PDB file of C-alpha atoms and ligand atoms in Angstrom:
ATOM      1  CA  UNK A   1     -16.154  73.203-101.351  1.00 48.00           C
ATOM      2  CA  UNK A   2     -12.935  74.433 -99.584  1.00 48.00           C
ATOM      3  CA  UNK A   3      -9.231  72.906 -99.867  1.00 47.00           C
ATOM      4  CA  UNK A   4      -8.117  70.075-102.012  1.00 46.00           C
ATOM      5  CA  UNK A   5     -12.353  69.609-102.369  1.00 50.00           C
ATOM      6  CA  UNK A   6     -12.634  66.736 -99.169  1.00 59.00           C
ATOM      7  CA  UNK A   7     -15.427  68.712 -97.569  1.00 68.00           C
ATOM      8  CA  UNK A   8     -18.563  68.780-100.235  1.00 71.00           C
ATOM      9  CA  UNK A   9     -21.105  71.581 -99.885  1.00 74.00           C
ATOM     10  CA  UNK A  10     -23.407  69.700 -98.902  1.00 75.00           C
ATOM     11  CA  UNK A  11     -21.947  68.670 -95.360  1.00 87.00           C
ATOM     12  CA  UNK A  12     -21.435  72.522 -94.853  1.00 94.00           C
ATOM     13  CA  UNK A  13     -23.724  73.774 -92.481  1.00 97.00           C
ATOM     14  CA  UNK A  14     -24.494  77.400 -91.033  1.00 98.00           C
ATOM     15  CA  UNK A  15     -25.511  78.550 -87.591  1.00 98.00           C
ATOM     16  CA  UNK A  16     -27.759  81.470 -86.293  1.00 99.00           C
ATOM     17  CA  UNK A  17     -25.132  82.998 -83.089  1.00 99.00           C
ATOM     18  CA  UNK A  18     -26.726  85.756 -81.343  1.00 99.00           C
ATOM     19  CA  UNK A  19     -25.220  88.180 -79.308  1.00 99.00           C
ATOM     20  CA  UNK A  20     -28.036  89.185 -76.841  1.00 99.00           C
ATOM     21  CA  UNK A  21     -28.438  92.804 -75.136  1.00 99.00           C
ATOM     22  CA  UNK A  22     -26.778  91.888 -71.967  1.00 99.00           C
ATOM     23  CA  UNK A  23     -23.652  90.895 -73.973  1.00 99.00           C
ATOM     24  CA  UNK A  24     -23.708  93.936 -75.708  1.00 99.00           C
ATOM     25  CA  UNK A  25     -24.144  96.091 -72.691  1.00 98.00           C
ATOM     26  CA  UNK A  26     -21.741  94.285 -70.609  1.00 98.00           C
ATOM     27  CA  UNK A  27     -18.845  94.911 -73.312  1.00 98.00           C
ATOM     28  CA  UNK A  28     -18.876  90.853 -73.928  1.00 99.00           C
ATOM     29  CA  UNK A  29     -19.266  91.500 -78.398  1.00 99.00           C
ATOM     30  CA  UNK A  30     -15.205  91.281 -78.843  1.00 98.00           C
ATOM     31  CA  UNK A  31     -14.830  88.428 -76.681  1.00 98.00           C
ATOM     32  CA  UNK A  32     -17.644  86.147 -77.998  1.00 98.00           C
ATOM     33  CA  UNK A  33     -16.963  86.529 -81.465  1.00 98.00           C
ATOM     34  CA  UNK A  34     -13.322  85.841 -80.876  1.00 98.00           C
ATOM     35  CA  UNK A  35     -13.846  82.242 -79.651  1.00 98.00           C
ATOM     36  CA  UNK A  36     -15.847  81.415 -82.795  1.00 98.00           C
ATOM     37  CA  UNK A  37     -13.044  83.087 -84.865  1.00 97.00           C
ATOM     38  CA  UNK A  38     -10.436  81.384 -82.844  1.00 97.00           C
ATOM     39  CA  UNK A  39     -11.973  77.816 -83.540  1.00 97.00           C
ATOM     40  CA  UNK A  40     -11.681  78.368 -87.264  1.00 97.00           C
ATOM     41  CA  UNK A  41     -15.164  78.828 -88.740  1.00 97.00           C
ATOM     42  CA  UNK A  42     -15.989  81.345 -91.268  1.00 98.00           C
ATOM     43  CA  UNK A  43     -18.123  84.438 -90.605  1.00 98.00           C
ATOM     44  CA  UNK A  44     -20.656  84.818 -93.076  1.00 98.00           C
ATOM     45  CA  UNK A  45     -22.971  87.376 -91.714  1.00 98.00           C
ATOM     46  CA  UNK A  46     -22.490  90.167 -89.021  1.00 98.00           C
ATOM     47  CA  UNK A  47     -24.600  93.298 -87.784  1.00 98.00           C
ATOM     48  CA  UNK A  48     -25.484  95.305 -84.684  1.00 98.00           C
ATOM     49  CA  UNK A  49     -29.680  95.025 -84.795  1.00 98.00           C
ATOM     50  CA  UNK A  50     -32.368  96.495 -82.633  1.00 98.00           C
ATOM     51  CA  UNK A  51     -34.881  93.592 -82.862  1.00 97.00           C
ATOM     52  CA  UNK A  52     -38.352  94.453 -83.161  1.00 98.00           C
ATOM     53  CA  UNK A  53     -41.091  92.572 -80.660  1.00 98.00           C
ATOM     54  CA  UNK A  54     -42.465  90.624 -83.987  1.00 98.00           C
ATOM     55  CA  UNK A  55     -39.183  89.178 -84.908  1.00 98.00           C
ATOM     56  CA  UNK A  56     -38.475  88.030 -81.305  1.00 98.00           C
ATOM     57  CA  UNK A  57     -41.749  86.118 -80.616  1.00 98.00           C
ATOM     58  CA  UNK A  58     -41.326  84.450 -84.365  1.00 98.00           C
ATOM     59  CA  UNK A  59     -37.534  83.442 -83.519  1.00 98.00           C
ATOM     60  CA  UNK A  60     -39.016  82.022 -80.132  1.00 98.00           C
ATOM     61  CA  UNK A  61     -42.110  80.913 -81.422  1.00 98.00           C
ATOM     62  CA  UNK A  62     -41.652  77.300 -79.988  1.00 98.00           C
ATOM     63  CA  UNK A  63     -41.390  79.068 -76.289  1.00 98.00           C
ATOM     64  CA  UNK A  64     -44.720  80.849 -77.052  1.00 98.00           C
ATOM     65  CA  UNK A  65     -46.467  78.767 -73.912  1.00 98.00           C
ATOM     66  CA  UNK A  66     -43.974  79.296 -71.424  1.00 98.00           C
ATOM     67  CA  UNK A  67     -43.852  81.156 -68.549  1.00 98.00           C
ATOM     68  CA  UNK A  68     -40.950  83.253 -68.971  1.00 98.00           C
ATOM     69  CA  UNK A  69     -41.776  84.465 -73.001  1.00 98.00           C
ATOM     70  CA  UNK A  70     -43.396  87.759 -72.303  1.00 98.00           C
ATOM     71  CA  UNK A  71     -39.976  88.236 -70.211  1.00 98.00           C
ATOM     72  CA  UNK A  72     -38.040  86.673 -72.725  1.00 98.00           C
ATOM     73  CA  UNK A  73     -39.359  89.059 -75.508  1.00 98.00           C
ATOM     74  CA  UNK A  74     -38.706  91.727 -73.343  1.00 98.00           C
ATOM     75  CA  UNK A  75     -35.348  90.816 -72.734  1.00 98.00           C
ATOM     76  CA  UNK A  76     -34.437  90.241 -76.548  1.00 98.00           C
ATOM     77  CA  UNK A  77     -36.066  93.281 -77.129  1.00 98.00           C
ATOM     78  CA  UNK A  78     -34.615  95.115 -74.540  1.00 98.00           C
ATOM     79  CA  UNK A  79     -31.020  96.982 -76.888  1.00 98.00           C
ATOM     80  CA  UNK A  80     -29.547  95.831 -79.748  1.00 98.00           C
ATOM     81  CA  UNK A  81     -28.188  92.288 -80.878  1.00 99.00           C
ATOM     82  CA  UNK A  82     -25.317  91.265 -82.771  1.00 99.00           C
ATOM     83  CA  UNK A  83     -26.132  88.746 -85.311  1.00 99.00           C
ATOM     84  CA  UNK A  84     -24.102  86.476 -86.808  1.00 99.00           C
ATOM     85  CA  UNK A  85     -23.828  83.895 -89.592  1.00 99.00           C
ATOM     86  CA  UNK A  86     -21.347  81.126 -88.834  1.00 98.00           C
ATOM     87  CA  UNK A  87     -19.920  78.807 -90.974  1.00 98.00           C
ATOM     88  CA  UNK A  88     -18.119  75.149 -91.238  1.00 96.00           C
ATOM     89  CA  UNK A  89     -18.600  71.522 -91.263  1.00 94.00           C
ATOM     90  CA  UNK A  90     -20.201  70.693 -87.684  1.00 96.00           C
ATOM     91  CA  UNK A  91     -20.781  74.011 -86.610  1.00 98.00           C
ATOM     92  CA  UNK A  92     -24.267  73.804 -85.215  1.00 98.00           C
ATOM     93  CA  UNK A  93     -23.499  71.336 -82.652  1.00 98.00           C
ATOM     94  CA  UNK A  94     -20.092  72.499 -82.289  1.00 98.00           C
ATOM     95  CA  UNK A  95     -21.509  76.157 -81.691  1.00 98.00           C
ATOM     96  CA  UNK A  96     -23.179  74.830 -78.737  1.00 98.00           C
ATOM     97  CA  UNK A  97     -20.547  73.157 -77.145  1.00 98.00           C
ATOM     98  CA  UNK A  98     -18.649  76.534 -77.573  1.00 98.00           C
ATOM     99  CA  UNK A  99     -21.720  78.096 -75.961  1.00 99.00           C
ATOM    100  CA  UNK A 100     -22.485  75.744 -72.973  1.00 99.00           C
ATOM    101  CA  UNK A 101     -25.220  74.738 -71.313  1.00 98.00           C
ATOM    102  CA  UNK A 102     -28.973  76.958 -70.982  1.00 98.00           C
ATOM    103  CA  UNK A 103     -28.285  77.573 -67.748  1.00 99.00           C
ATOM    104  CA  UNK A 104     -24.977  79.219 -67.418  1.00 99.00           C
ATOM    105  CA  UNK A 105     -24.688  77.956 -63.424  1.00 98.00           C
ATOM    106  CA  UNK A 106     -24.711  74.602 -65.533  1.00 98.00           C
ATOM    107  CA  UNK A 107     -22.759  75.633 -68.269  1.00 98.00           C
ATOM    108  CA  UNK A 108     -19.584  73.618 -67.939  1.00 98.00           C
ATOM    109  CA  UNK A 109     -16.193  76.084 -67.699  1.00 98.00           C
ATOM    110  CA  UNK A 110     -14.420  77.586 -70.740  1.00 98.00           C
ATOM    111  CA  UNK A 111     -18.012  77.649 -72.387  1.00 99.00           C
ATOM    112  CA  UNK A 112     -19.026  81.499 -73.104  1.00 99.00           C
ATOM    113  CA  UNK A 113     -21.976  80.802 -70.874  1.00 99.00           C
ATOM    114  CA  UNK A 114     -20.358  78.840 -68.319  1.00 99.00           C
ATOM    115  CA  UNK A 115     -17.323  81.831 -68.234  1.00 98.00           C
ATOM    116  CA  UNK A 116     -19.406  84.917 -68.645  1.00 98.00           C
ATOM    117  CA  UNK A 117     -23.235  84.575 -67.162  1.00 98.00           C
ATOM    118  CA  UNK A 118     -24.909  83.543 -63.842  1.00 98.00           C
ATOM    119  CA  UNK A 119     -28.567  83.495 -64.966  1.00 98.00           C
ATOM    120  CA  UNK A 120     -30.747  81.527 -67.458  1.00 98.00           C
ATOM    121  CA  UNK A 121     -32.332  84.821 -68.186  1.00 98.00           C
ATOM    122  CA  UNK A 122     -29.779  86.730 -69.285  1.00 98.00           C
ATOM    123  CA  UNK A 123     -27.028  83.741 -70.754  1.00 99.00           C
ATOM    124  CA  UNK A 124     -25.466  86.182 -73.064  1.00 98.00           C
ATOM    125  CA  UNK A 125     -25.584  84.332 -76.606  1.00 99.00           C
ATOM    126  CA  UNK A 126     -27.825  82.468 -78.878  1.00 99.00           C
ATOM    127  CA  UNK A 127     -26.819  79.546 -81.041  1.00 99.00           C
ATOM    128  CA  UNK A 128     -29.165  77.368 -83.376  1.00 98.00           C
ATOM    129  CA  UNK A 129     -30.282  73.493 -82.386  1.00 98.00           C
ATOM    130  CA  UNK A 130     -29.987  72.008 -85.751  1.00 98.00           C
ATOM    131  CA  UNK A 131     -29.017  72.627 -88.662  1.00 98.00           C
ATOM    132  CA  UNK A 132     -32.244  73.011 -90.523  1.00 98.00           C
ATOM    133  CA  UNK A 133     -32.779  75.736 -87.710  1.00 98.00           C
ATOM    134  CA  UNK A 134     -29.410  77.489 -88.753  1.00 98.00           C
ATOM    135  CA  UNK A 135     -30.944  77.742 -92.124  1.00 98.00           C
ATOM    136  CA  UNK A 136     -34.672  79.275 -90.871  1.00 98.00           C
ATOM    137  CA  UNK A 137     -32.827  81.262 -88.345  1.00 98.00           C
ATOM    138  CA  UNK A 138     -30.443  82.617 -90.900  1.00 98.00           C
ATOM    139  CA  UNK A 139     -32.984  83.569 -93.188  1.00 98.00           C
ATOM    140  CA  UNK A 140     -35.259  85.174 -90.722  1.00 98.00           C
ATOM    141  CA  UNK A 141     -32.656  87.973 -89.253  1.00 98.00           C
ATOM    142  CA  UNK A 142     -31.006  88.687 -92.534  1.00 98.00           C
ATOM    143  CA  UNK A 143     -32.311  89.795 -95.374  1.00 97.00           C
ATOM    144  CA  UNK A 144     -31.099  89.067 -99.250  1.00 94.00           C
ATOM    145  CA  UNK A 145     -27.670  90.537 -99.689  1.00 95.00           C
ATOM    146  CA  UNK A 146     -26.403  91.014 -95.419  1.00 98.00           C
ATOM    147  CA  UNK A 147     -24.377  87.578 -96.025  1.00 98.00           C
ATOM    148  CA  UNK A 148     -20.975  87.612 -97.664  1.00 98.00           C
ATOM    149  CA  UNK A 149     -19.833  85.166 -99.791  1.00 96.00           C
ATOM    150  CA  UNK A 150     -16.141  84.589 -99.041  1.00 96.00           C
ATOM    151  CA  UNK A 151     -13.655  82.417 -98.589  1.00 94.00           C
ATOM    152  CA  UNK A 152     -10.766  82.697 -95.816  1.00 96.00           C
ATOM    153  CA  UNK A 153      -6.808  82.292 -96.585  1.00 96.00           C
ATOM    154  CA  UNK A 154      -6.613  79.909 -93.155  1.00 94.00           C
ATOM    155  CA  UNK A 155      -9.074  77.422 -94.301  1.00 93.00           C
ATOM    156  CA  UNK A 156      -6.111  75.029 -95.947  1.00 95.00           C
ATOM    157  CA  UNK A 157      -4.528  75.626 -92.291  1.00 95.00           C
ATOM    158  CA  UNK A 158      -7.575  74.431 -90.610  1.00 94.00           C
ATOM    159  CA  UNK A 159      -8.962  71.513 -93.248  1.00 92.00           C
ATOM    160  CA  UNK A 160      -6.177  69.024 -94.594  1.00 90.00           C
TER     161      UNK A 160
HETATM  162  P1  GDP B   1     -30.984  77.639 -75.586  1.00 52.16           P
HETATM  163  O1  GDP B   1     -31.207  76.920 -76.890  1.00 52.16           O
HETATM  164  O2  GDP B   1     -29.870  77.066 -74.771  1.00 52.16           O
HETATM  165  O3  GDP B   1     -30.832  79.131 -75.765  1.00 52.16           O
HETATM  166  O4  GDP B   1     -32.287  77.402 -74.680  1.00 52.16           O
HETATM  167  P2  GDP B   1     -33.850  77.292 -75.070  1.00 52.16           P
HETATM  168  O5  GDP B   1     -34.031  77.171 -76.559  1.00 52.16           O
HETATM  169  O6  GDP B   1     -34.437  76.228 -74.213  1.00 52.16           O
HETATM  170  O7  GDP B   1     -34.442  78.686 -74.580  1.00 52.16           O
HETATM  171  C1  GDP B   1     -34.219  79.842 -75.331  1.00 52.16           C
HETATM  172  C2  GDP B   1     -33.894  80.966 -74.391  1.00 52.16           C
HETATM  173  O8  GDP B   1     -35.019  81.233 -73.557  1.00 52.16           O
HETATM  174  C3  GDP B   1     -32.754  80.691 -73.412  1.00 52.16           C
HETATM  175  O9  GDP B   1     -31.473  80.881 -73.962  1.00 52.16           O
HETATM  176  C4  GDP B   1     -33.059  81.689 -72.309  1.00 52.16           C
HETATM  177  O10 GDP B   1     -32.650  83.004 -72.693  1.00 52.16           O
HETATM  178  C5  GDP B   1     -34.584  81.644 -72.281  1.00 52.16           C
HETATM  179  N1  GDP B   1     -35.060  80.682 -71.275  1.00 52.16           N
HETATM  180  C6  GDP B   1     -35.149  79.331 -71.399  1.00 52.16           C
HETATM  181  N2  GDP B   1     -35.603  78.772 -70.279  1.00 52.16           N
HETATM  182  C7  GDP B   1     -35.811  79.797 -69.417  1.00 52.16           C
HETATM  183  C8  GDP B   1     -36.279  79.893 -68.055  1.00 52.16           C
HETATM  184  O11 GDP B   1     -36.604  78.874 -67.428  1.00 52.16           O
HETATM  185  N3  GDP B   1     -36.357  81.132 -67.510  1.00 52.16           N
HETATM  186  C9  GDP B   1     -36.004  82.258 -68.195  1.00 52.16           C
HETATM  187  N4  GDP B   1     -36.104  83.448 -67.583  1.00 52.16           N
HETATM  188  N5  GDP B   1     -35.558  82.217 -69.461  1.00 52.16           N
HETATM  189  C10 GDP B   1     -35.463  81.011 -70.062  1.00 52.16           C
HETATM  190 MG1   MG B   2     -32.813  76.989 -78.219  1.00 52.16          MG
END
């Protein structure tokens, strides 16, 4: 796929990140995206997206019973979102280490959640649980043609 051809395509995963409306609001859109840049994956997919209420309650369909999902909808729902299609071998899991814990009060230090948020309610970012949820998430928030297919000048810096 990439390099001298060690990493195969098919151990190449992609993740859903989502910058939620308190991120954007609070100024926080130059500062998460650098730490996924800075870690070396590969930015597929990028735009600034006022997310309609049908779109939310499909992405969180799984919370549908829970207390807090009107509130989360709301809060989604509530200014725009930066989406974002990440990139790399690991990144799913990786993303979420980057991203910390649910609750940012838990969310260890040097995580963008543990750094930059107090409350599970507003926790700043999204970032898909598996990789088979990368590729639904993906597919639901952009449509055919948002993604760019590229590759980066680093990568034989970042992938022996
Ligand atoms: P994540 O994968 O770490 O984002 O966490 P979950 O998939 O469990 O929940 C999705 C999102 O729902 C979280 O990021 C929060 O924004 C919200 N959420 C989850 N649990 C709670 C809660 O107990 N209260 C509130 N207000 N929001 C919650
Ligand atoms: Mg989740």
């Amino acid at each position: 796929r990439v390099s001298a051809g060690r990493i195969v395509a098919s151990s190449v995963e992609q993740s859903y990140i989502m910058i939620k409306p308190d991120g954007v609001q609070r100024g926080l859109v130059g500062e998460i995206i650098s730490r996924f840049e800075k870690k070396g994956f590969l930015l597929k997919g990028l735009k600034l997206f006022q997310c309609p209420k049908d779109l939310a309650q499909e992405h969180y369909k799984d919370l549908k019973d829970k207390p807090f999902f009107p509130g989360l909808i709301e809060y989604i729902t509530s200014g725009p979102v930066v989406c974002m299609a990440w990139e790399g071998v690991g990144v799913v899991a990786s993303a979420r280490k980057l991203i910390g814990a649910t609750n940012p009060l838990q969310a260890e230090p040097g995580t963008i959640r543990g750094d930059l948020a107090v409350q599970t309610g507003r926790n700043v970012v999204h970032g898909s649980d598996s990789p088979d949820n990368g590729k639904r998430e993906i597919a639901l928030w952009f449509k055919e043609g948002e993604l760019c297919e590229w590759e980066s000048v680093l990568t034989p810096w970042l992938i022996e």
